[in-house]
């Protein structure tokens, strides 16, 4: 049987670099090598793409070849470079040790196992569109819309799903701290895994929280604290054909959910546990699933996403956020919800490859 040549990109430049490596490890452990011929590319924190043996490789090893995506749709794959890539002014002579193409690894599909900025926000999806290689996951527009919490709120609201009351703040905006009803959450509009998020109880705490969020994004959200349970919905599929995992509920003992910033997330969260399936009635679960699929389709998602929602005491379903490349780590919610519905990560990968465009 001819194996599918799959390029798997992991690491990345965002603060979620370590999480991406953990997700890639689970993909490696679940990949059926009788069906797939994997080519691993680790993206250093500085941005260089390195061809390697897998997610446990030392990406700082100077002996690893540098690769780039071919922009020629007739040669779809990774172009391997020898030497180090050096910039030079236009019209000057080429340095003797500048990078030279050393061959092309042709691919059938690419799986960008990347989280956060430059991986989940449409940036790498744009590169893949230019390359002409089918890839797993949401396209450029859906990735960009979902990654920007303010934009995803507006799309969800237009589709009839409730959203939190929120305001956006940029560097030039004047903020009147007295105009908000506390508590509020202050968060970067375009970041993930709760990086830069602060729960603000009083007006005199607001500006410090804004400065914290601005470390991760110039666009900041100030939004009401929704009182309710956080419910997650794992979605897999394209267009009308969607498979949903079991819903989960995040049970918090205090604070707010921020699993990827724990000292040892593999051993569990310090303030939360996960109930799968969610301990809610069948009627409420159906409404949560309807809201999640409405949002998924309204954003134009394909492949996979995890839609996180709040369920208030009066039964209102409110959007929290959409992750277009959710964590696939050993402790992540998406694979856990799919497994509870009878679909292993290996099965998820097979489906994702078949859905790639």
CSV table of C-alpha atoms in Angstrom, one decimal:
chain,number,residue,atom,x,y,z
A,1,UNK,CA,0.0,0.0,0.0
A,2,UNK,CA,1.3,3.4,-0.9
A,3,UNK,CA,1.7,5.5,2.2
A,4,UNK,CA,0.5,9.1,2.4
A,5,UNK,CA,3.3,11.5,2.7
A,6,UNK,CA,2.4,13.8,5.6
A,7,UNK,CA,4.4,16.9,6.7
A,8,UNK,CA,3.9,17.6,10.4
A,9,UNK,CA,4.9,21.1,11.5
A,10,UNK,CA,5.2,21.8,15.2
A,11,UNK,CA,6.9,24.2,17.7
A,12,UNK,CA,6.4,27.7,16.4
A,13,UNK,CA,7.2,31.2,17.5
A,14,UNK,CA,4.4,31.8,19.9
A,15,UNK,CA,4.3,31.4,23.7
A,16,UNK,CA,2.5,28.1,23.1
A,17,UNK,CA,5.7,26.5,21.6
A,18,UNK,CA,6.0,23.9,24.4
A,19,UNK,CA,2.4,23.0,24.1
A,20,UNK,CA,2.7,22.4,20.4
A,21,UNK,CA,5.6,20.0,21.0
A,22,UNK,CA,3.5,18.1,23.5
A,23,UNK,CA,0.7,17.9,21.0
A,24,UNK,CA,3.1,16.7,18.3
A,25,UNK,CA,4.3,13.9,20.6
A,26,UNK,CA,0.7,12.6,20.9
A,27,UNK,CA,0.3,12.8,17.1
A,28,UNK,CA,3.6,10.8,16.7
A,29,UNK,CA,2.4,8.2,19.2
A,30,UNK,CA,-1.0,7.8,17.4
A,31,UNK,CA,0.2,7.9,13.8
A,32,UNK,CA,-0.3,4.7,11.8
A,33,UNK,CA,3.0,4.2,10.0
A,34,UNK,CA,1.5,1.6,7.7
A,35,UNK,CA,-0.6,4.4,6.3
A,36,UNK,CA,1.5,7.5,6.7
A,37,UNK,CA,5.1,8.5,5.9
A,38,UNK,CA,5.8,11.4,8.2
A,39,UNK,CA,8.2,14.3,7.6
A,40,UNK,CA,8.7,16.3,10.8
A,41,UNK,CA,9.5,20.0,10.7
A,42,UNK,CA,10.1,21.8,14.0
A,43,UNK,CA,9.8,25.6,14.0
A,44,UNK,CA,12.3,27.2,16.4
A,45,UNK,CA,11.2,30.0,18.6
A,46,UNK,CA,13.1,32.4,16.4
A,47,UNK,CA,11.2,31.2,13.3
A,48,UNK,CA,13.6,28.8,11.5
A,49,UNK,CA,12.0,25.6,10.1
A,50,UNK,CA,14.2,22.5,10.8
A,51,UNK,CA,13.8,19.1,9.3
A,52,UNK,CA,14.1,16.5,12.1
A,53,UNK,CA,13.2,13.0,13.2
A,54,UNK,CA,10.3,14.0,15.4
A,55,UNK,CA,9.0,16.1,18.2
A,56,UNK,CA,11.7,15.1,20.7
A,57,UNK,CA,14.5,16.4,18.5
A,58,UNK,CA,16.8,19.2,19.7
A,59,UNK,CA,15.6,22.0,17.4
A,60,UNK,CA,18.7,24.1,18.4
A,61,UNK,CA,21.0,21.5,16.8
A,62,UNK,CA,22.9,23.4,14.1
A,63,UNK,CA,23.2,20.2,12.1
A,64,UNK,CA,19.5,20.0,11.3
A,65,UNK,CA,18.7,21.0,7.7
A,66,UNK,CA,16.6,24.2,7.2
A,67,UNK,CA,13.5,23.8,5.1
A,68,UNK,CA,11.0,26.1,3.5
A,69,UNK,CA,7.7,25.5,1.9
A,70,UNK,CA,7.8,25.4,-1.9
A,71,UNK,CA,5.8,28.2,-3.5
A,72,UNK,CA,5.6,26.1,-6.7
A,73,UNK,CA,2.3,24.2,-6.8
A,74,UNK,CA,3.9,21.8,-9.3
A,75,UNK,CA,6.5,20.8,-6.6
A,76,UNK,CA,4.3,20.7,-3.5
A,77,UNK,CA,6.4,20.1,-0.4
A,78,UNK,CA,9.4,21.1,1.7
A,79,UNK,CA,12.4,22.5,-0.1
A,80,UNK,CA,15.5,21.4,1.9
A,81,UNK,CA,18.3,24.0,2.0
A,82,UNK,CA,22.0,23.3,2.7
A,83,UNK,CA,24.1,26.0,4.3
A,84,UNK,CA,22.6,28.8,6.4
A,85,UNK,CA,20.2,31.3,5.0
A,86,UNK,CA,21.7,34.8,4.7
A,87,UNK,CA,20.0,38.0,3.6
A,88,UNK,CA,21.8,40.3,1.2
A,89,UNK,CA,20.9,43.6,-0.5
A,90,UNK,CA,19.3,43.4,-3.9
A,91,UNK,CA,21.9,43.3,-6.7
A,92,UNK,CA,24.8,42.2,-4.6
A,93,UNK,CA,26.8,39.0,-5.1
A,94,UNK,CA,25.6,35.8,-3.5
A,95,UNK,CA,27.7,34.8,-0.5
A,96,UNK,CA,29.5,31.5,-1.0
A,97,UNK,CA,27.9,29.9,2.0
A,98,UNK,CA,24.3,31.2,1.3
A,99,UNK,CA,21.5,28.6,1.3
A,100,UNK,CA,21.1,26.5,-1.9
A,101,UNK,CA,18.2,24.2,-2.6
A,102,UNK,CA,19.2,20.6,-1.8
A,103,UNK,CA,16.1,18.9,-2.9
A,104,UNK,CA,12.4,18.9,-2.5
A,105,UNK,CA,10.3,16.5,-0.3
A,106,UNK,CA,7.0,16.2,-2.0
A,107,UNK,CA,4.0,15.9,0.2
A,108,UNK,CA,0.4,14.8,0.0
A,109,UNK,CA,-0.8,16.7,3.0
A,110,UNK,CA,0.4,19.0,5.8
A,111,UNK,CA,-0.7,18.9,9.4
A,112,UNK,CA,0.2,22.2,11.1
A,113,UNK,CA,0.3,21.1,14.8
A,114,UNK,CA,0.8,24.7,15.9
A,115,UNK,CA,-1.0,26.7,18.5
A,116,UNK,CA,-1.2,30.4,19.0
A,117,UNK,CA,0.0,33.3,16.9
A,118,UNK,CA,1.7,32.4,13.6
A,119,UNK,CA,0.2,28.9,13.7
A,120,UNK,CA,-3.5,29.2,14.5
A,121,UNK,CA,-4.2,32.7,13.3
A,122,UNK,CA,-4.1,32.1,9.5
A,123,UNK,CA,-0.5,33.0,9.0
A,124,UNK,CA,0.9,29.5,8.2
A,125,UNK,CA,-2.4,28.6,6.5
A,126,UNK,CA,-1.7,31.4,4.1
A,127,UNK,CA,1.7,29.9,3.3
A,128,UNK,CA,0.1,26.5,2.7
A,129,UNK,CA,-2.5,28.1,0.4
A,130,UNK,CA,0.4,29.6,-1.7
A,131,UNK,CA,2.1,26.2,-1.7
A,132,UNK,CA,-0.9,24.4,-3.1
A,133,UNK,CA,-0.5,21.6,-0.6
A,134,UNK,CA,-3.7,20.3,1.0
A,135,UNK,CA,-3.6,20.9,4.7
A,136,UNK,CA,-5.5,19.9,7.9
A,137,UNK,CA,-7.6,22.4,9.7
A,138,UNK,CA,-9.3,25.7,9.1
A,139,UNK,CA,-8.5,28.0,6.2
A,140,UNK,CA,-7.0,31.5,6.4
A,141,UNK,CA,-10.2,33.4,7.0
A,142,UNK,CA,-11.7,31.0,9.5
A,143,UNK,CA,-8.4,30.8,11.4
A,144,UNK,CA,-8.1,34.6,11.6
A,145,UNK,CA,-11.7,35.2,12.6
A,146,UNK,CA,-11.7,32.5,15.3
A,147,UNK,CA,-8.3,33.6,16.7
A,148,UNK,CA,-9.5,37.2,17.2
A,149,UNK,CA,-12.0,36.9,20.1
A,150,UNK,CA,-13.7,40.2,19.3
A,151,UNK,CA,-14.3,39.2,15.7
A,152,UNK,CA,-15.5,35.7,16.6
A,153,UNK,CA,-17.9,37.3,19.1
A,154,UNK,CA,-19.4,39.5,16.4
A,155,UNK,CA,-19.8,36.6,14.0
A,156,UNK,CA,-21.4,34.4,16.7
A,157,UNK,CA,-23.8,37.2,17.7
A,158,UNK,CA,-24.8,37.7,14.0
A,159,UNK,CA,-25.5,34.0,13.9
A,160,UNK,CA,-27.9,34.2,16.9
A,161,UNK,CA,-25.5,32.9,19.7
A,162,UNK,CA,-25.2,34.9,22.9
A,163,UNK,CA,-21.8,36.6,23.7
A,164,UNK,CA,-20.4,38.4,26.7
A,165,UNK,CA,-20.7,42.2,26.8
A,166,UNK,CA,-17.2,43.5,25.9
A,167,UNK,CA,-15.2,46.5,24.9
A,168,UNK,CA,-12.0,46.6,22.8
A,169,UNK,CA,-9.0,48.7,23.8
A,170,UNK,CA,-6.0,49.7,21.6
A,171,UNK,CA,-2.9,51.6,22.7
A,172,UNK,CA,-4.4,55.0,21.7
A,173,UNK,CA,-7.8,54.5,23.4
A,174,UNK,CA,-8.8,56.3,26.6
A,175,UNK,CA,-10.3,53.9,29.2
A,176,UNK,CA,-12.6,55.1,31.9
A,177,UNK,CA,-12.2,52.4,34.6
A,178,UNK,CA,-15.3,53.7,36.4
A,179,UNK,CA,-17.5,52.8,33.5
A,180,UNK,CA,-17.3,49.1,34.0
A,181,UNK,CA,-19.3,46.8,36.3
A,182,UNK,CA,-16.8,44.5,38.1
A,183,UNK,CA,-15.6,41.9,38.1
A,184,UNK,CA,-14.4,41.9,34.5
A,185,UNK,CA,-11.9,39.8,32.5
A,186,UNK,CA,-9.1,41.6,30.7
A,187,UNK,CA,-7.5,39.5,27.9
A,188,UNK,CA,-5.5,39.8,24.7
A,189,UNK,CA,-7.8,39.6,21.7
A,190,UNK,CA,-5.4,37.4,19.9
A,191,UNK,CA,-3.7,34.9,22.1
A,192,UNK,CA,-4.3,31.5,23.6
A,193,UNK,CA,-4.2,29.3,26.7
A,194,UNK,CA,-5.1,32.1,29.0
A,195,UNK,CA,-1.8,33.9,28.5
A,196,UNK,CA,-2.2,37.6,29.5
A,197,UNK,CA,-5.7,37.1,31.1
A,198,UNK,CA,-6.5,38.7,34.4
A,199,UNK,CA,-9.7,38.7,36.4
A,200,UNK,CA,-10.2,42.2,37.7
A,201,UNK,CA,-12.3,42.8,40.8
A,202,UNK,CA,-11.9,46.6,41.2
A,203,UNK,CA,-11.4,49.6,39.1
A,204,UNK,CA,-7.9,50.3,40.5
A,205,UNK,CA,-6.7,47.0,39.1
A,206,UNK,CA,-7.8,47.6,35.6
A,207,UNK,CA,-4.8,49.4,34.1
A,208,UNK,CA,-2.3,46.9,35.4
A,209,UNK,CA,-4.4,44.1,33.8
A,210,UNK,CA,-4.5,46.0,30.5
A,211,UNK,CA,-0.7,46.3,30.5
A,212,UNK,CA,-0.4,42.6,31.2
A,213,UNK,CA,-2.6,41.8,28.2
A,214,UNK,CA,-0.7,44.2,26.0
A,215,UNK,CA,2.4,42.1,26.4
A,216,UNK,CA,0.7,39.5,24.2
A,217,UNK,CA,-1.4,41.7,21.8
A,218,UNK,CA,-1.9,45.4,21.0
A,219,UNK,CA,-5.7,44.7,20.9
A,220,UNK,CA,-7.2,44.0,24.3
A,221,UNK,CA,-10.7,42.9,25.4
A,222,UNK,CA,-12.5,44.0,28.6
A,223,UNK,CA,-15.5,41.7,29.0
A,224,UNK,CA,-18.0,41.0,31.6
A,225,UNK,CA,-17.5,38.0,33.9
A,226,UNK,CA,-20.1,35.5,32.8
A,227,UNK,CA,-21.5,33.5,35.8
A,228,UNK,CA,-21.9,29.9,34.7
A,229,UNK,CA,-20.3,26.6,33.9
A,230,UNK,CA,-17.7,26.3,31.1
A,231,UNK,CA,-18.8,23.6,28.6
A,232,UNK,CA,-16.6,22.4,25.8
A,233,UNK,CA,-17.6,20.9,22.5
A,234,UNK,CA,-15.2,19.1,20.2
A,235,UNK,CA,-16.1,19.4,16.5
A,236,UNK,CA,-14.7,17.3,13.6
A,237,UNK,CA,-15.7,17.7,10.0
A,238,UNK,CA,-16.4,19.9,7.0
A,239,UNK,CA,-19.6,21.7,5.9
A,240,UNK,CA,-22.7,19.7,6.8
A,241,UNK,CA,-21.0,16.5,7.8
A,242,UNK,CA,-19.9,17.0,11.4
A,243,UNK,CA,-18.9,14.6,14.2
A,244,UNK,CA,-19.2,15.9,17.8
A,245,UNK,CA,-17.3,14.5,20.8
A,246,UNK,CA,-18.9,14.2,24.2
A,247,UNK,CA,-19.3,17.5,25.9
A,248,UNK,CA,-17.1,18.2,28.9
A,249,UNK,CA,-17.6,20.5,31.9
A,250,UNK,CA,-14.8,22.3,33.6
A,251,UNK,CA,-15.3,22.1,37.3
A,252,UNK,CA,-13.4,24.9,39.0
A,253,UNK,CA,-12.4,25.1,42.7
A,254,UNK,CA,-11.3,28.7,42.4
A,255,UNK,CA,-9.9,31.3,39.9
A,256,UNK,CA,-10.3,30.5,36.2
A,257,UNK,CA,-9.2,27.8,33.9
A,258,UNK,CA,-5.5,28.1,32.7
A,259,UNK,CA,-4.3,24.5,32.3
A,260,UNK,CA,-1.2,25.1,30.0
A,261,UNK,CA,0.3,27.5,32.6
A,262,UNK,CA,0.4,24.9,35.3
A,263,UNK,CA,3.8,23.8,36.7
A,264,UNK,CA,3.0,20.2,35.8
A,265,UNK,CA,-0.2,20.0,33.7
A,266,UNK,CA,0.3,16.3,33.0
A,267,UNK,CA,-0.5,15.6,36.6
A,268,UNK,CA,-3.7,17.7,36.5
A,269,UNK,CA,-4.8,21.2,37.0
A,270,UNK,CA,-4.3,23.0,40.3
A,271,UNK,CA,-7.9,24.4,40.3
A,272,UNK,CA,-10.0,22.4,37.9
A,273,UNK,CA,-11.2,18.9,37.0
A,274,UNK,CA,-13.0,17.7,33.8
A,275,UNK,CA,-16.3,15.9,33.8
A,276,UNK,CA,-16.8,13.9,30.5
A,277,UNK,CA,-19.6,13.6,29.5
A,278,UNK,CA,-20.7,16.9,31.0
A,279,UNK,CA,-23.2,16.4,33.8
A,280,UNK,CA,-26.0,18.3,32.2
A,281,UNK,CA,-29.4,17.2,30.9
A,282,UNK,CA,-29.9,15.9,27.4
A,283,UNK,CA,-32.0,18.9,26.5
A,284,UNK,CA,-29.4,21.4,27.6
A,285,UNK,CA,-26.6,19.3,26.0
A,286,UNK,CA,-28.5,19.5,22.7
A,287,UNK,CA,-28.7,23.3,22.9
A,288,UNK,CA,-25.0,23.5,23.6
A,289,UNK,CA,-24.2,21.3,20.6
A,290,UNK,CA,-26.5,23.4,18.4
A,291,UNK,CA,-24.7,26.6,19.5
A,292,UNK,CA,-21.3,25.0,18.9
A,293,UNK,CA,-22.2,23.8,15.4
A,294,UNK,CA,-23.8,27.2,14.6
A,295,UNK,CA,-20.6,29.0,15.5
A,296,UNK,CA,-18.4,26.5,13.7
A,297,UNK,CA,-20.3,26.9,10.5
A,298,UNK,CA,-20.7,30.7,10.9
A,299,UNK,CA,-16.9,31.1,11.2
A,300,UNK,CA,-16.4,28.8,8.2
A,301,UNK,CA,-14.4,26.2,10.2
A,302,UNK,CA,-13.3,23.0,8.7
A,303,UNK,CA,-11.3,20.0,9.9
A,304,UNK,CA,-11.5,20.5,13.6
A,305,UNK,CA,-12.1,23.0,16.4
A,306,UNK,CA,-13.0,23.1,20.0
A,307,UNK,CA,-15.8,25.5,20.8
A,308,UNK,CA,-15.8,26.6,24.5
A,309,UNK,CA,-19.1,28.0,25.9
A,310,UNK,CA,-20.6,29.2,29.1
A,311,UNK,CA,-23.9,27.8,30.4
A,312,UNK,CA,-25.6,30.2,32.7
A,313,UNK,CA,-28.0,29.3,35.5
A,314,UNK,CA,-31.0,30.4,33.4
A,315,UNK,CA,-29.9,28.0,30.6
A,316,UNK,CA,-28.4,30.6,28.3
A,317,UNK,CA,-25.5,29.4,26.1
A,318,UNK,CA,-22.8,32.0,25.7
A,319,UNK,CA,-19.7,31.8,23.5
A,320,UNK,CA,-16.3,31.9,25.4
A,321,UNK,CA,-13.8,31.2,22.5
A,322,UNK,CA,-13.1,28.9,19.6
A,323,UNK,CA,-9.8,27.0,19.2
A,324,UNK,CA,-9.2,26.1,15.6
A,325,UNK,CA,-6.2,23.9,16.5
A,326,UNK,CA,-7.0,22.7,20.0
A,327,UNK,CA,-4.4,21.0,22.2
A,328,UNK,CA,-3.8,17.4,21.4
A,329,UNK,CA,-1.6,16.7,24.5
A,330,UNK,CA,-2.1,13.8,26.9
A,331,UNK,CA,-4.1,16.1,29.1
A,332,UNK,CA,-6.0,18.1,26.5
A,333,UNK,CA,-9.7,18.3,26.3
A,334,UNK,CA,-10.3,17.7,22.6
A,335,UNK,CA,-8.9,14.2,22.3
A,336,UNK,CA,-10.5,13.3,25.6
A,337,UNK,CA,-14.0,14.4,24.4
A,338,UNK,CA,-13.5,12.5,21.1
A,339,UNK,CA,-12.3,9.4,22.9
A,340,UNK,CA,-15.4,9.5,25.1
A,341,UNK,CA,-17.5,9.4,21.9
A,342,UNK,CA,-15.6,6.4,20.7
A,343,UNK,CA,-13.0,8.0,18.4
A,344,UNK,CA,-9.3,7.6,19.3
A,345,UNK,CA,-6.7,10.2,18.3
A,346,UNK,CA,-5.5,7.8,15.6
A,347,UNK,CA,-9.1,7.8,14.2
A,348,UNK,CA,-9.3,11.6,14.5
A,349,UNK,CA,-6.0,11.9,12.4
A,350,UNK,CA,-7.4,9.5,9.7
A,351,UNK,CA,-10.5,11.7,9.5
A,352,UNK,CA,-8.6,14.9,9.4
A,353,UNK,CA,-6.4,13.6,6.5
A,354,UNK,CA,-9.4,12.6,4.5
A,355,UNK,CA,-11.0,16.1,5.1
A,356,UNK,CA,-7.8,18.1,4.2
A,357,UNK,CA,-8.2,20.5,1.3
